[in-house]
Amino acid sequence: MPESWRPAEANASSQPAAGTSGPSAQSPGNDAKGRAAGETPGAAEAAATRVPFHKLFAFADSTDVALMLLGALGAVANGAAMPFMTVLFGNLIDAFGGALSIHDVVNRVSMVSLDFVYLAIASAVASFVQVTCWMITGERQAARIRNLYLKTILRQEIAFFDKYTSTGEVVGRMSGDTVLIQDAMGEKGWLLTLVMMATIPPLVVAGAVMSNVVTKMASLGQAAYAESSVVVEQTIGSIRTVASFTGEKRAVEKYNKSLKSAYKSSVREGLATGLGMGTVMLLLFCGYSLGIWSGAKLILEKGYTGAKVMNVIFAVLTGSLALGQASPSMKAFAGGQAAAYKMFETINRAPEIDAYSTTGRKLEDIRGEIEFRDVHFSYPTRPDEPIFRGFSLAIPSGTTIALVGQSGSGKSTVISLIERFYDPQLGDVLIDGVNLKEFQLRWIRSKIGLVSQEPVLFAASIKENIAYGKASATDQEVRAAAELANAAKFIDKMPQGFDTSVGEHGTQLSGGQKQRIAIARAILKDPRILLLDEATSALDAESERIVQEALDRVMSNRTTVIVAHRLSTVRNADTIAVIHQGTLVEKGPHNELLRDPEGAYSQLIKLQEANQQNNRKGDGNARLGKQMSMNKSASRRLSRDNSSHHSFSVPFGMPLGIEIQDGSSNKLCDEMPQEVPLSRLASLNKPEIPVLVLGSIASVISGVIFPIFAILLSNVIKAFYEPPHLLRRDSQFWASMFLVFGAVYFLSLPVSSYLFSIAGCRLIRRIRLMTFEKVVNMEVEWFDHPENSSGAIGARLSADAAKVRGLVGDALQLVVQNSSTLVAGLVIAFVSNWELSLIILALIPLIGLNGWIQMKFIQGFSADSKMMYEEASQVANDAVSSIRTVASFSAEEKVMDLYKKKCEGPLRTGIRTGIISGIGFGVSFFLLFGVYAASFYAGARLVEDRKTTFPKVFRVFLALAMAAIGVSQSSTLTSDSSKAKSAASSIFAIVDRKSRIDPSEDAGVTAETLRGNIEFQHVSFRYPTRPDVQIFRDLCLTIHAGKTVALVGESGSGKSTAISLLQRFYDPDVGHILLDGVDIRKFQLRWLRQQMGLVSQEPALFNDTIRANIAYGKDGQATESEIVSAAQLANAHKFISSALQVSFSNLIASRDSLSMQSARHQNLLLSEVPTWEKKCRDMTQWLESVELSCQEGRSSAWPSPVRS
C-alpha cells in the first residue's frame, strides 16, 4: 500500500497546524478545527475559557442600560428586604423575651406585624421591577447577540468557513449558547444581588473557585455538543444520501459518540457545583457556630441583648438561604460566561476580507477587463498544496473566455479569486487595471454575476430566490429574468407560481429547475462580468440549447468567464484557455486550438468524442425499445402521458410550504404537540433508579437540615435569655451542633448533585439520541416540510433537549430537597403547636397557587416562541451553508433583515413572559411577608391565651418559614419548568410519530439472489405536499436484468421521480413497482436499498475522511483493499495519491466548501457504490457536471456488463 495512504503518516502530514495559515492566527474556532481534525486536547484548552460576568452585558443599548439600572435598584431593594426583616425579628424577640406584660407583648407584636405588611408591599413592588426589567433586557440582549453573531459570521471571508466553523456549529450556538447567555443575564440576575448582599470574603472566594471550575466544565460540554450539531446538520441536510446508503445506523452511532464527551463534561460540572456549594454552606455553618459562641460571650461580657445577637444570626441565615437558592443560578452564570466566550470572540473577529466594509474605490462603472498577474495561491486549508504558481491570464473587456482542463487544475479557483472569496498570497487580480483589493467589496461584487456548478437556493419562494440578484427588483423584472432563463414555463405550472417555496437547499426542484432559477437570479443582477461555473451542466439538451441562447444574448457586451465541459458551450467562446496543474498551457479560439492535434485542447476534445462514441456503442437509444417491454396500450399511455411536451413540462419536485385549502394535504406536522406527563420522562430514567434513589437520600438529608434549624435556633433564642451559667453551657453545645450539621451538609450536597447530574445527563443524552434516531428513520417526505429542516431539527436537539433538564437533574434535586424541607418543617411545626401551624399552613397554598398560574402563562408563551425561533434558525442555517452564494450576491443585509423579522415574534413573546414573571414574583414576595405578619400576630394571641410559649412560636414560625422558602425556591423554577415542558412536547412530538417508510424495521422479505428485473405497473403518483399536480399517470415500464435504460426528457418531467420511487423515498399512490416480480414494498427496506447504488447529480459527502466516505457504501466496514479497489475503479485513486498530498485520511469539508472540486466529489461518490456489489444502479444526471477529461474515466468506471 502506498505510504501516503497509511492513516498515521497521512494524518501527520495532512493536518496543518492551527493558526499557521489562513486569515488570522487569533481566529476563533481553532477549537472547531481541532475537533474536526481530532485534536481534542486543543479544543478543550481553547474552549475552557470564559468572559468576565460584566462582559455579558457588552452589547446593551441605552434602553437596556436603563432597564438594568432600574432592575438593579429593584434587586437592591428586594435584597435589602431580607436584612431588614432580621431587624423586625429582633424587635419580635425583644417583645417576647423582655419583661413585659402579656398585653404589652401583643401590642408590640401587632406593631411589628404591621411593619411586615409594609415590607411585603415594598418587596412586591421591588421584585416586580427587578424580575420584569432583567427578563426584558435579557431577552433584548440575547436577540441582539444572535443578530450580531450571525452578522459577524456573514461578514467573514470564505476561508473562515473552510477552516474554523460549520453550519451545524453556528446554528447550535445561536439556538443553544444564546439561551445560556440569556439565562445568565436574565431572570436569574436578581438572585446574584441577594447573594452578594449576604456573603463574607471566604464565601466569595469559595464561590469564585466553584464558578471557575463549573465554567470550565460547561465550556467543555458546549464544545463537545458543537460536534453533535455538525453531525445533525450534515445528516439531515443529506438525508437522501443517508437513506440510499442505509447510513441511518452509522449516523446514530456517530451522534452517540459525540454526545459521550458532552455527557462526561456535564456530570463533572454537576459534581463541581455540589462541592462548591457544599464548601460554601460549610463555611456558613461555621459562621453560625462562631456567631452563637461569640454572641453568648458578648451577652455575658458586653451587655448585648439576645435580640442584637439574633439579628446578626438571622442575617447570616437569610444569606445562606439565598445562597442555597442561587445554586442553579451560579451554574447559569458559569454556563453563560462559557457560552459567551466563543460567540463574543467571533463577534469581535475582524475578517481579512470584510463583506461589510464601506472603504475602497467605487467607479461610475467598469468595462470588465480582467487580468491575473503572476498569481500564487493555495487554499487556506491546504497551504502546502499550491494551486497557482505564477499564474497569468488577461481577459479583454466584453469577451467570453472558456476555461477547460482536468479536475483540480484551478478553473473554479479563477472564479473564486475574481469574486474575491480569497486573496492570492502573491500577485494581483486586476479589474480595469485596478487591484481587486482596492475596490469596495460590495460594490465590485454587485458588478459580477455568478452561476455556480451546483446551484444553491434558499428555503424561500422562487420569487425571493430570483430577487437575490437585485434588492429592489419588481415582479415584472423577476418574471422577465425567469423567461430569459427558460424558467417561467415550469414556474407557472407550480400551484403558487412565483410564490412557491423551493424547500431547504431547493431540494424540492429538479437540478435543471434549480439551475434555471440560479441563472435567472444572475440575469436579474445585470452584471458587467458574468461567471458561469458549469452553468448549463444540469440541463437536458433542449433546455440547454434554449438557456444557452439566452446566455448568449446576456453575454453580449459583457466579460464572461465560463468553466464548462460541453463542446457546444466551449466552441462559441471568443477565447479558450487550457489550464493544467495551475498553469496556462494553451489559449486561443476553438478552431485555432484544434489545428494542433497534439495540443492539450485537442486531446481533451478527443477524450470527449471517444466517450460519446462509447455511449453510442453501449446500450443507447437504439436498444432502448428492446429493453422496454410494454403492451400497446401501455405504450400509448406512456407516449400520451409521459412523452408529450406537456408532460415534460410537469415540474419534478414538491415545493415546501404549500397549503392545500381542501384539507386533504395530509400534512404531517399539523397537530399541536401534546403535553408530556412527567411520568413519561421518569420512565425514561428507569435505568438510573438506583442513582436517583441514592441521590434522593442525599437530597433529603440536605433538605431536612434547615427545618432542624428551627429547633436549634429556637433553643438558641431561649438560651440567650437564660441565666449566665446555663447560657455558657447551652451556647457551647448548640455551637458544636451547627458544626456537625455543617459537616453533614458538606458531605450530602456533593453526593446529591453528582448523582442527579448523572441521572439528568443520561436522560438528556438518551432523549437526544432517541429523537435523532427517530428523525433519521423518518420517510423522506417528512423532510419536505420546512418545520423539519436541518436547522429546525438541529435547534430542537440543541436547545429543547437541554431545556428538558429543567424537569430533571438539578431541578429534580432541588424539588426533592425542598420537598424534604417542607415535610420536615411541617412535622416540627405541628409537634410544637398544631393550632398556630394550621393558621400558617392555611396561608401558604396561596403562594403555590400564584406559582401555578404564572407557570401556565409562561408555558403558552414559551411554545410560541420556540416555534418562531426554529424558523429563524433555518434562515441562519440556509445562509451559512450557502455562504458563497450569499457573498456573491452581497445578500448579507437581506439575510439579516429576514432573520431579524423572524426574531421579532419571539422577542415580543419574551417581553410578555418577563412581565408575567415579574407580577408572579411580586405577588409571591407579598404573600411571603404577609404570611410572616399574620403568623406572629396569631402567635402573640395564642401566647396571650396561654396556649403556647414564645420559644414554641419561634420554633413553629422558623420551621414553617423554612418550608415556605422551600416552596418559594421551587416556584423560582416555574419559568425553567414551563420552558422544559414545552420543549419536551416538541421533542416527543417527533418521538411519538411513526415513520411511514421506516428503514429501521426488520419486517419484509429478502432474496438470496437478485437478478435485477424492474417493472413499473400502472403507477400513478403525486407528491404528498402537492397532491394537485400529477407526476405519473398509469406509468408502465419494464427494465430487464443486466440492461441499461436511460430516462430522457425535459427537466422536471419526472425522471428523478422514478429513481425516488425505486429507492422508496416515496411510495406510489396507485400501482406497483416490482423487483424480480415482487412488490418492493414487501422487501425489507434496508435490504432493498442495499441492492441499489445511487449516484446523484449533486454529490453529498460527509465531514469525515475520504476513507470513511468511500466505506460509507458498505456500512463503514470495508477493508483497506476494498477501499483502494473502489477508488481505482472510480478513477479517484490518482488524485488521492497525487502530488497534492491528499490521502484517505484527509478530511472532506462541508457542503459549500471548495476544499475539493465537484468532479472529485463525484469520483468519491462513485467509489462509494462499488464497495457494495449492487444489482441495480441508479444514476441521476451523474455525468452532467463533470469536466471533459473526467467523463471517459467515469463512463468506464463500471465493470462490464453494466447492471440495471
PDB file of N, CA and C in Angstrom, residues 82-109:
ATOM      1  N   MET A  82     -34.633  41.338  53.048  1.00  0.00           N
ATOM      2  CA  MET A  82     -34.289  40.225  53.940  1.00  0.00           C
ATOM      3  C   MET A  82     -33.496  40.699  55.159  1.00  0.00           C
ATOM      4  N   PRO A  83     -32.424  41.490  54.989  1.00  0.00           N
ATOM      5  CA  PRO A  83     -31.757  42.013  56.188  1.00  0.00           C
ATOM      6  C   PRO A  83     -32.689  42.876  57.054  1.00  0.00           C
ATOM      7  N   PHE A  84     -33.559  43.673  56.395  1.00  0.00           N
ATOM      8  CA  PHE A  84     -34.493  44.495  57.182  1.00  0.00           C
ATOM      9  C   PHE A  84     -35.439  43.599  57.982  1.00  0.00           C
ATOM     10  N   MET A  85     -35.783  42.450  57.400  1.00  0.00           N
ATOM     11  CA  MET A  85     -36.654  41.516  58.103  1.00  0.00           C
ATOM     12  C   MET A  85     -35.993  41.032  59.401  1.00  0.00           C
ATOM     13  N   THR A  86     -34.649  40.886  59.391  1.00  0.00           N
ATOM     14  CA  THR A  86     -33.970  40.425  60.602  1.00  0.00           C
ATOM     15  C   THR A  86     -34.101  41.446  61.726  1.00  0.00           C
ATOM     16  N   VAL A  87     -34.150  42.747  61.343  1.00  0.00           N
ATOM     17  CA  VAL A  87     -34.366  43.792  62.360  1.00  0.00           C
ATOM     18  C   VAL A  87     -35.743  43.615  62.988  1.00  0.00           C
ATOM     19  N   LEU A  88     -36.733  43.333  62.170  1.00  0.00           N
ATOM     20  CA  LEU A  88     -38.079  43.101  62.699  1.00  0.00           C
ATOM     21  C   LEU A  88     -38.101  41.866  63.589  1.00  0.00           C
ATOM     22  N   PHE A  89     -37.350  40.848  63.198  1.00  0.00           N
ATOM     23  CA  PHE A  89     -37.264  39.656  64.051  1.00  0.00           C
ATOM     24  C   PHE A  89     -36.670  40.007  65.409  1.00  0.00           C
ATOM     25  N   GLY A  90     -35.639  40.864  65.364  1.00  0.00           N
ATOM     26  CA  GLY A  90     -35.040  41.280  66.634  1.00  0.00           C
ATOM     27  C   GLY A  90     -36.048  41.982  67.528  1.00  0.00           C
ATOM     28  N   ASN A  91     -36.872  42.823  66.932  1.00  0.00           N
ATOM     29  CA  ASN A  91     -37.921  43.503  67.699  1.00  0.00           C
ATOM     30  C   ASN A  91     -38.922  42.504  68.282  1.00  0.00           C
ATOM     31  N   LEU A  92     -39.242  41.467  67.486  1.00  0.00           N
ATOM     32  CA  LEU A  92     -40.156  40.435  67.979  1.00  0.00           C
ATOM     33  C   LEU A  92     -39.554  39.687  69.156  1.00  0.00           C
ATOM     34  N   ILE A  93     -38.252  39.354  69.016  1.00  0.00           N
ATOM     35  CA  ILE A  93     -37.589  38.622  70.104  1.00  0.00           C
ATOM     36  C   ILE A  93     -37.578  39.453  71.376  1.00  0.00           C
ATOM     37  N   ASP A  94     -37.294  40.762  71.258  1.00  0.00           N
ATOM     38  CA  ASP A  94     -37.311  41.637  72.430  1.00  0.00           C
ATOM     39  C   ASP A  94     -38.709  41.710  73.046  1.00  0.00           C
ATOM     40  N   ALA A  95     -39.718  41.723  72.129  1.00  0.00           N
ATOM     41  CA  ALA A  95     -41.100  41.803  72.642  1.00  0.00           C
ATOM     42  C   ALA A  95     -41.471  40.549  73.403  1.00  0.00           C
ATOM     43  N   PHE A  96     -41.103  39.383  72.857  1.00  0.00           N
ATOM     44  CA  PHE A  96     -41.441  38.124  73.517  1.00  0.00           C
ATOM     45  C   PHE A  96     -40.547  37.835  74.714  1.00  0.00           C
ATOM     46  N   GLY A  97     -39.280  38.187  74.588  1.00  0.00           N
ATOM     47  CA  GLY A  97     -38.342  37.778  75.635  1.00  0.00           C
ATOM     48  C   GLY A  97     -38.155  38.793  76.734  1.00  0.00           C
ATOM     49  N   GLY A  98     -38.646  40.011  76.507  1.00  0.00           N
ATOM     50  CA  GLY A  98     -38.486  41.033  77.535  1.00  0.00           C
ATOM     51  C   GLY A  98     -39.458  40.845  78.684  1.00  0.00           C
ATOM     52  N   ALA A  99     -39.214  41.619  79.761  1.00  0.00           N
ATOM     53  CA  ALA A  99     -40.074  41.525  80.973  1.00  0.00           C
ATOM     54  C   ALA A  99     -41.286  42.420  80.794  1.00  0.00           C
ATOM     55  N   LEU A 100     -42.126  42.091  79.813  1.00  0.00           N
ATOM     56  CA  LEU A 100     -43.326  42.877  79.539  1.00  0.00           C
ATOM     57  C   LEU A 100     -44.568  42.054  79.888  1.00  0.00           C
ATOM     58  N   SER A 101     -45.653  42.799  80.091  1.00  0.00           N
ATOM     59  CA  SER A 101     -46.914  42.108  80.338  1.00  0.00           C
ATOM     60  C   SER A 101     -47.428  41.503  79.046  1.00  0.00           C
ATOM     61  N   ILE A 102     -48.335  40.543  79.183  1.00  0.00           N
ATOM     62  CA  ILE A 102     -48.879  39.884  78.007  1.00  0.00           C
ATOM     63  C   ILE A 102     -49.550  40.895  77.081  1.00  0.00           C
ATOM     64  N   HIS A 103     -50.272  41.857  77.694  1.00  0.00           N
ATOM     65  CA  HIS A 103     -50.964  42.863  76.885  1.00  0.00           C
ATOM     66  C   HIS A 103     -49.982  43.708  76.090  1.00  0.00           C
ATOM     67  N   ASP A 104     -48.880  44.118  76.742  1.00  0.00           N
ATOM     68  CA  ASP A 104     -47.860  44.912  76.049  1.00  0.00           C
ATOM     69  C   ASP A 104     -47.182  44.111  74.948  1.00  0.00           C
ATOM     70  N   VAL A 105     -46.973  42.804  75.209  1.00  0.00           N
ATOM     71  CA  VAL A 105     -46.350  41.939  74.183  1.00  0.00           C
ATOM     72  C   VAL A 105     -47.216  41.913  72.926  1.00  0.00           C
ATOM     73  N   VAL A 106     -48.540  41.749  73.120  1.00  0.00           N
ATOM     74  CA  VAL A 106     -49.442  41.701  71.973  1.00  0.00           C
ATOM     75  C   VAL A 106     -49.411  43.014  71.207  1.00  0.00           C
ATOM     76  N   ASN A 107     -49.387  44.146  71.933  1.00  0.00           N
ATOM     77  CA  ASN A 107     -49.337  45.440  71.254  1.00  0.00           C
ATOM     78  C   ASN A 107     -48.044  45.610  70.444  1.00  0.00           C
ATOM     79  N   ARG A 108     -46.912  45.225  71.066  1.00  0.00           N
ATOM     80  CA  ARG A 108     -45.624  45.330  70.362  1.00  0.00           C
ATOM     81  C   ARG A 108     -45.600  44.439  69.125  1.00  0.00           C
ATOM     82  N   VAL A 109     -46.096  43.237  69.286  1.00  0.00           N
ATOM     83  CA  VAL A 109     -46.101  42.296  68.149  1.00  0.00           C
ATOM     84  C   VAL A 109     -47.029  42.800  67.044  1.00  0.00           C
TER      85      VAL A 109
END
